[in-house]
Amino acid sequence: VRKKDLKDVDLLPRLKYKMFLIRDLSTLFSKRDDDLLECLGLLTRVLDGEGLNTDSGIHGQRQYVGEYLFMILAGSTPIPPRVWKMMGNLGSRLFFLNMSAREKSEEELAGQISTKAHKEKEKICRLATKEFLYTLWSKNPDGISWNNAEDPQEVKLIIARCAKLLAKLRGVVNVWSERGENGTEYSYTSPIVEMPDRINQLLYNLCRGHAVVLGRTQINEDDLKLVTELVLDSANTIRAKLFRKLLENNGRMTTSEVEVALKCSKPTALKEMEILKILGVCTQTDDDKDALKDSDGKTFWQGKIIILSEDFKWFLGNECKKIRGIPVEPKQDTLSELPF
């Protein structure tokens, strides 16, 4: 394409202030590491919404300067660990929500193929979505003037709490080895944890979007369920699963419990537990029940215990459970409260 015609085919200006729908991002995630790193680096830059500058041997320097905000909505199969690590090193701009579809019975599956064809159902869904969006736009033709100061402080504090947790969960622990003069290998870990400011703003924006969908121009507690689930799903798949299990176990898990939860070996379980400790999500102690002695009679521990950090104990509480729609156990009466 001739240089003067490039502006007609460039994608970035066509995406400005629009939603970019992508059917399947897994085709991007399946690329070779070098190509994937280049694509994610470019995507990370343009998702900042500040345009893009490029220099090439064919067309020289080209640039789009200014505000080029756009959003991406995409589907994908589960994200491979190598992709999570690359995104973490670059500063991930993407958030994820696991659809967690329930398993259907044989009767339900048989009923599905006895009614309308799949494409007909899809058309009905498309039409309903289109009409709903048109309704929102017609109600707000000039946009919405949002009064941030009127949003409840307690709701904004929970958003900030979620942002701090996700920043930790998305952290990357890079491990490498060096061989010393005596032939011993030394491993070094350096956690890369993004500051929560960007995540905090984006979670707040999602809450506002949810409020608008429900016909409100102020956020409230009803908008927080989306945020809490998004936070738990937007980390490394294995780490997110372990953290959910940790919450289910009241913030405390042994190595053997982690092995069962992740269906993995003891070394893998210990590694994942160690990463949560390094990231500051958990504290860690030795498991007294898993102690052994070596040939010299010295005691060592095969297992560990991880305990949720005090900074994130709120996610174990009834307030968080209520927001997430988890049944809350009734408060037990103490001896002094019982009627006699």
Coordinates of C-alpha atoms in Angstrom, one line a residue, residues 123-316:
K123 CA -30.6 -14.0 15.8
I124 CA -33.1 -13.5 18.6
C125 CA -30.3 -12.8 21.1
R126 CA -28.6 -10.4 18.6
L127 CA -31.8 -8.5 18.1
A128 CA -32.5 -8.2 21.8
T129 CA -29.0 -7.0 22.5
K130 CA -29.2 -4.4 19.6
E131 CA -32.5 -3.0 20.8
F132 CA -31.3 -2.8 24.4
L133 CA -28.2 -0.8 23.3
Y134 CA -30.3 1.5 21.1
T135 CA -32.5 2.1 24.2
L136 CA -29.5 3.1 26.3
W137 CA -28.2 5.4 23.6
S138 CA -31.6 7.0 23.0
K139 CA -32.0 7.7 26.8
N140 CA -28.6 9.4 26.9
P141 CA -28.0 11.0 23.5
D142 CA -25.6 13.6 24.9
G143 CA -23.8 11.2 27.2
I144 CA -23.9 11.1 31.0
S145 CA -22.5 13.8 33.4
W146 CA -21.3 11.6 36.3
N147 CA -21.0 13.1 39.8
N148 CA -18.1 11.0 41.2
A149 CA -18.4 12.8 44.6
E150 CA -21.9 11.5 45.1
D151 CA -20.9 7.8 44.8
P152 CA -20.9 6.0 48.2
Q153 CA -17.5 6.1 49.9
E154 CA -17.9 2.6 51.3
V155 CA -18.5 1.2 47.7
K156 CA -15.4 3.0 46.4
L157 CA -13.4 1.6 49.3
I158 CA -14.4 -2.0 48.3
I159 CA -13.4 -1.2 44.7
A160 CA -10.0 -0.1 46.0
R161 CA -9.7 -3.2 48.1
C162 CA -10.4 -5.4 45.0
A163 CA -7.8 -3.4 43.0
K164 CA -5.1 -4.0 45.6
L165 CA -5.8 -7.7 45.6
L166 CA -5.8 -8.1 41.8
A167 CA -2.5 -6.1 41.5
K168 CA -1.0 -8.8 43.8
L169 CA -2.6 -11.8 42.2
R170 CA -1.4 -10.6 38.7
G171 CA 2.1 -10.2 39.9
V172 CA 4.9 -12.1 38.1
V173 CA 7.6 -13.9 39.8
N174 CA 10.6 -14.3 37.5
V175 CA 13.0 -17.1 38.5
W176 CA 16.4 -17.8 37.0
S177 CA 19.6 -19.6 38.0
E178 CA 23.3 -18.7 38.1
R179 CA 26.1 -21.1 38.7
G180 CA 28.7 -20.0 41.3
E181 CA 32.4 -20.8 41.4
N182 CA 31.8 -23.9 43.5
G183 CA 29.3 -25.2 41.0
T184 CA 26.2 -24.5 43.1
E185 CA 23.1 -23.1 41.5
Y186 CA 21.4 -20.1 43.0
S187 CA 17.8 -19.1 42.2
Y188 CA 16.6 -15.5 42.4
T189 CA 13.1 -14.3 42.4
S190 CA 12.0 -10.8 41.7
P191 CA 8.2 -10.1 41.9
I192 CA 6.8 -7.6 39.4
V193 CA 3.7 -6.2 40.9
E194 CA 1.8 -3.3 39.1
M195 CA 0.6 -0.4 41.3
P196 CA -3.2 -0.7 41.7
D197 CA -4.1 2.8 40.4
R198 CA -4.9 1.7 36.8
I199 CA -6.9 -1.3 38.0
N200 CA -8.7 0.8 40.5
Q201 CA -9.9 3.2 37.8
L202 CA -11.0 0.5 35.4
L203 CA -12.9 -1.4 38.1
Y204 CA -14.7 1.9 38.9
N205 CA -15.5 2.4 35.3
L206 CA -17.0 -1.1 35.1
C207 CA -19.2 -0.4 38.1
R208 CA -20.4 2.8 36.4
G209 CA -21.2 0.9 33.2
H210 CA -23.1 -1.7 35.2
A211 CA -25.1 1.1 36.9
V212 CA -26.0 2.7 33.6
V213 CA -27.2 -0.6 32.2
L214 CA -29.6 -0.8 35.3
G215 CA -30.8 2.8 34.7
R216 CA -28.8 4.5 37.4
T217 CA -26.3 7.3 37.3
Q218 CA -24.7 6.5 40.7
I219 CA -23.0 3.2 41.7
N220 CA -24.1 1.2 44.7
E221 CA -23.4 -2.2 46.3
D222 CA -25.4 -4.1 43.5
D223 CA -22.6 -3.2 41.1
L224 CA -19.9 -4.9 43.1
K225 CA -20.6 -8.5 42.3
L226 CA -19.2 -8.1 38.8
V227 CA -16.1 -6.5 40.1
T228 CA -15.3 -9.1 42.8
E229 CA -15.8 -12.0 40.4
L230 CA -13.7 -10.2 37.7
V231 CA -10.9 -9.7 40.2
L232 CA -10.8 -13.5 41.0
D233 CA -10.8 -14.5 37.4
S234 CA -8.3 -11.9 36.0
A235 CA -5.2 -13.7 37.5
N236 CA -3.2 -16.7 36.4
T237 CA -5.7 -19.6 36.0
I238 CA -3.9 -21.8 38.6
R239 CA -3.4 -19.0 41.0
A240 CA -7.0 -17.8 40.7
K241 CA -8.2 -21.4 41.4
L242 CA -6.0 -21.7 44.4
F243 CA -7.1 -18.3 45.8
R244 CA -10.8 -19.3 45.4
K245 CA -10.1 -22.6 47.3
L246 CA -8.3 -20.6 50.0
L247 CA -11.4 -18.5 50.5
E248 CA -13.5 -21.7 50.6
N249 CA -11.2 -23.1 53.3
N250 CA -11.6 -20.0 55.5
G251 CA -8.2 -18.6 54.5
R252 CA -6.0 -21.5 55.5
M253 CA -4.6 -24.5 53.5
T254 CA -2.0 -27.1 53.9
T255 CA 0.2 -28.5 51.1
S256 CA -1.9 -31.7 50.9
E257 CA -5.1 -29.6 50.5
V258 CA -3.5 -27.6 47.8
E259 CA -2.4 -30.8 46.0
V260 CA -6.0 -32.0 46.0
A261 CA -7.5 -28.7 45.0
L262 CA -5.1 -28.2 42.0
K263 CA -4.8 -31.9 41.3
C264 CA -1.0 -31.5 41.2
S265 CA 2.2 -33.0 42.7
K266 CA 3.7 -31.8 46.0
P267 CA 6.5 -29.8 44.4
T268 CA 4.0 -27.9 42.2
A269 CA 1.8 -27.2 45.2
L270 CA 4.7 -25.9 47.2
K271 CA 5.8 -23.7 44.3
E272 CA 2.3 -22.1 44.0
M273 CA 2.1 -21.6 47.7
E274 CA 5.6 -20.0 47.7
I275 CA 4.5 -17.6 44.9
L276 CA 1.4 -16.4 46.9
K277 CA 3.8 -15.8 49.9
I278 CA 6.3 -13.8 47.7
L279 CA 3.5 -11.7 46.3
G280 CA 2.2 -10.8 49.8
V281 CA -1.2 -12.5 49.4
C282 CA -0.4 -15.1 52.1
T283 CA 1.9 -15.8 55.0
Q284 CA 3.5 -19.3 55.3
T285 CA 4.5 -21.6 58.1
D286 CA 5.7 -25.2 58.4
D287 CA 3.2 -27.9 58.8
D288 CA 4.0 -29.7 62.1
K289 CA 2.0 -32.8 60.9
D290 CA 4.3 -33.1 57.9
A291 CA 7.6 -33.2 59.6
L292 CA 10.3 -35.8 58.8
K293 CA 13.9 -36.4 59.9
D294 CA 16.9 -36.9 57.6
S295 CA 19.7 -39.4 58.1
D296 CA 21.5 -37.0 60.5
G297 CA 18.4 -36.7 62.7
K298 CA 17.6 -33.2 61.6
T299 CA 13.9 -32.3 61.3
F300 CA 12.7 -30.9 58.0
W301 CA 9.2 -30.3 56.7
Q302 CA 7.7 -31.8 53.6
G303 CA 4.6 -29.5 53.8
K304 CA 3.7 -25.9 54.5
I305 CA 0.6 -24.0 55.6
I306 CA -0.5 -20.8 53.8
I307 CA -2.7 -18.3 55.6
L308 CA -4.5 -15.4 53.9
S309 CA -2.7 -12.1 54.7
E310 CA -4.4 -9.7 57.1
D311 CA -4.7 -7.1 54.3
F312 CA -7.2 -9.4 52.5
K313 CA -9.2 -10.9 55.3
W314 CA -12.2 -8.8 54.2
F315 CA -12.7 -11.4 51.4
L316 CA -13.5 -14.0 54.0

